[in-house]
Coordinates of C-alpha atoms in Angstrom, one line a residue:
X18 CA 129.1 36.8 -40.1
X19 CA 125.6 35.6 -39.0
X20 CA 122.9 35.9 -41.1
X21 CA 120.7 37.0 -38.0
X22 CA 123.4 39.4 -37.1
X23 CA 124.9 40.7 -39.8
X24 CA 128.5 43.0 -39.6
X25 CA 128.4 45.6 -41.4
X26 CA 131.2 47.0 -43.2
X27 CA 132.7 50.6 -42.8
X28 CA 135.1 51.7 -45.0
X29 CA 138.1 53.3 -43.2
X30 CA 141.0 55.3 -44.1
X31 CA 144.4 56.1 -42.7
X32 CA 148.3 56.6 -42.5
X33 CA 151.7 55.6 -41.4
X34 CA 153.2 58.9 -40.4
X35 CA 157.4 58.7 -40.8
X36 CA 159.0 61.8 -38.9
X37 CA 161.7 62.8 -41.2
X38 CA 164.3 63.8 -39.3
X39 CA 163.9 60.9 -37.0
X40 CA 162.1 57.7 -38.5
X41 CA 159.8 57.6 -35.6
X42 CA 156.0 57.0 -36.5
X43 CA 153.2 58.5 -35.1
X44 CA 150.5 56.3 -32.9
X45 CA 147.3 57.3 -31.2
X46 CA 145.4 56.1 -28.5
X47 CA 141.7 56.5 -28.0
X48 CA 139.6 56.6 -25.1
X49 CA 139.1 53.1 -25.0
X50 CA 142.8 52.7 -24.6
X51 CA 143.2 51.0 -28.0
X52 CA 146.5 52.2 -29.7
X53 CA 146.8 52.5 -33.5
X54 CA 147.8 54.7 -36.1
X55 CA 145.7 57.5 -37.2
X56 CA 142.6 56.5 -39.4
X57 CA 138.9 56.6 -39.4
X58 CA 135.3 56.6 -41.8
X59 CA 135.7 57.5 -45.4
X60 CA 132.6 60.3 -46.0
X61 CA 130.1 59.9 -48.3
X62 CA 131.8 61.2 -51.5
X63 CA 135.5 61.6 -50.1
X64 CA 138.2 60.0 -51.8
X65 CA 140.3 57.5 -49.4
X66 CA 143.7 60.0 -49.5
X67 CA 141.8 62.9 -48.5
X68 CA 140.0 61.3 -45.4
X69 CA 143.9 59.5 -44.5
X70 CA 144.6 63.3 -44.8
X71 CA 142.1 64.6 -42.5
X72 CA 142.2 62.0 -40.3
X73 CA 146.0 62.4 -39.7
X74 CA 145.5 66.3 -39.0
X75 CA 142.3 65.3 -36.2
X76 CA 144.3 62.8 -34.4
X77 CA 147.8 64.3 -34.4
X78 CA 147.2 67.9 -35.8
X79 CA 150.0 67.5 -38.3
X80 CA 149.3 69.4 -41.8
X81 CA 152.1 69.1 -43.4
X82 CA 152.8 65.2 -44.5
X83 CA 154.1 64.4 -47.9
X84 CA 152.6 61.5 -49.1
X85 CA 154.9 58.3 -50.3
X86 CA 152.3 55.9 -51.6
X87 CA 149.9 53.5 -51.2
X88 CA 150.1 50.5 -48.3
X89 CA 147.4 48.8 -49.0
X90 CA 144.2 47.6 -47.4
X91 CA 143.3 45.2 -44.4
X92 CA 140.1 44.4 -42.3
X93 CA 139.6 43.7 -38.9
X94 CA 136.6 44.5 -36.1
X95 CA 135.6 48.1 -35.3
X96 CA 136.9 48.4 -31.6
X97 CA 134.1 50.7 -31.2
X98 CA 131.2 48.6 -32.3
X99 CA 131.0 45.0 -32.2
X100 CA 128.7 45.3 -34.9
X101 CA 130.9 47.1 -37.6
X102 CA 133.6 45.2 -39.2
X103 CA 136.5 47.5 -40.8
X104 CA 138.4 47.7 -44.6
X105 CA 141.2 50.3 -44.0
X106 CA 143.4 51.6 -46.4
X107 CA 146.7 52.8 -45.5
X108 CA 148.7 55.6 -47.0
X109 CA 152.5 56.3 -45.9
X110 CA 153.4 59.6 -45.2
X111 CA 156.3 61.6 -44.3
X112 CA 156.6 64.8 -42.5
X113 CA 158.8 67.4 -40.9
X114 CA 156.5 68.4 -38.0
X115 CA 157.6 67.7 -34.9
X116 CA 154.3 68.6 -32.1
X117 CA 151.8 66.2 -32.1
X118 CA 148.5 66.7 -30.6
X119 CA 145.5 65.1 -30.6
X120 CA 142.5 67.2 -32.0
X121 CA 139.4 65.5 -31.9
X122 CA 138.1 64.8 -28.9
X123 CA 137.9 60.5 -29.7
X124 CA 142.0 60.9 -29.2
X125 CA 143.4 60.6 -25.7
X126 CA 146.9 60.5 -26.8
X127 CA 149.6 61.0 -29.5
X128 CA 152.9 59.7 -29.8
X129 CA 156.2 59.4 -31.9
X130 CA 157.4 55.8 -30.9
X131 CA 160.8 54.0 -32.7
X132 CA 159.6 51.2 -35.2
X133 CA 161.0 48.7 -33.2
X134 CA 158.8 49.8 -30.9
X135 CA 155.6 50.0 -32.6
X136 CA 154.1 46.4 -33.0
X137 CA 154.8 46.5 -29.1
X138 CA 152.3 48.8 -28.7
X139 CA 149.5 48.5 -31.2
X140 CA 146.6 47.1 -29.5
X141 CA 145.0 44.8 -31.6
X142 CA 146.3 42.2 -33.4
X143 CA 145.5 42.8 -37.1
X144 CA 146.8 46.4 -37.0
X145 CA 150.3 43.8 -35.6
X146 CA 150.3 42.4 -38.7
X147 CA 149.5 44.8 -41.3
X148 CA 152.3 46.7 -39.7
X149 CA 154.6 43.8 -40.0
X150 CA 153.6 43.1 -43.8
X151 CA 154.3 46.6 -44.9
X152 CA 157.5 47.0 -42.1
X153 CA 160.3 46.5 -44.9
X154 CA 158.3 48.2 -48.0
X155 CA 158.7 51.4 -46.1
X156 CA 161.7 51.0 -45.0
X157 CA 163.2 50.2 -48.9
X158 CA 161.2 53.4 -49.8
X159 CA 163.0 55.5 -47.5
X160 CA 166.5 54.2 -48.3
X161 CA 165.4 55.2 -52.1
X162 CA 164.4 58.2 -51.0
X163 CA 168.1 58.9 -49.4
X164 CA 169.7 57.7 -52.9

């Protein structure tokens, strides 16, 4: 960061959504054909859950997620703006629904994609490894889950 051009720093918020039945996980991809998982600004006096929460219904219109726990947080560049520079928290979440559709307009397209699959896919690199780091805590959690 430059002191003559200084990032600043947006907090973000988002989740890993597990489809139950099937394990897949839900990616979106905007208009500036970036894919990702489903996140965006925390608002001014929103807890970070509750905007993973509504940021998960926006971009894939699924209400109905049961949340697991806590990920964790990374940073990387805003996509968007070369002038914001992103902290994300991640939630994991599981759900039942099936249909996925984007409903905000910044979303050009959902999908449910096998985790092998997924770091294929994701765009940018830091969103790679985040995924990677957190790959096998989700995985143990569901197995728990099962037992």
């Amino acid at each position: 960061m430059s002191i003559l051009n200084p990032k600043r720093t947006i907090e973000d918020a988002g989740g890993i959504v597990v489809n139950k039945k099937t394990g897949y996980i839900i990616l979106v991809k905007m208009h500036h054909d970036v894919w990702g998982f489903p996140k965006g600004r925390v608002l001014k006096d929103e807890v970070d859950l509750d905007c993973a929460k509504r940021e998960i219904y926006d971009e894939t219109c699924i209400n109905e997620a049961d949340y697991i726990k806590e990920l964790g947080t990374y940073e990387r560049a805003n996509s968007y703006n070369k002038n914001e520079h992103l902290k994300i928290r991640m939630f994991l979440f599981e759900t039942s629904q099936d249909d996925i559709r984007p409903v905000s307009q910044s979303v050009a397209e959902t999908k449910w994609v096998n985790k092998e699959e997924v770091i294929k896919i994701l765009t940018l690199l830091e969103d790679k490894k985040f995924f990677k780091k957190v790959l096998s805590s989700f995985i143990l959690n569901k197995q728990a889950l099962l037992n």
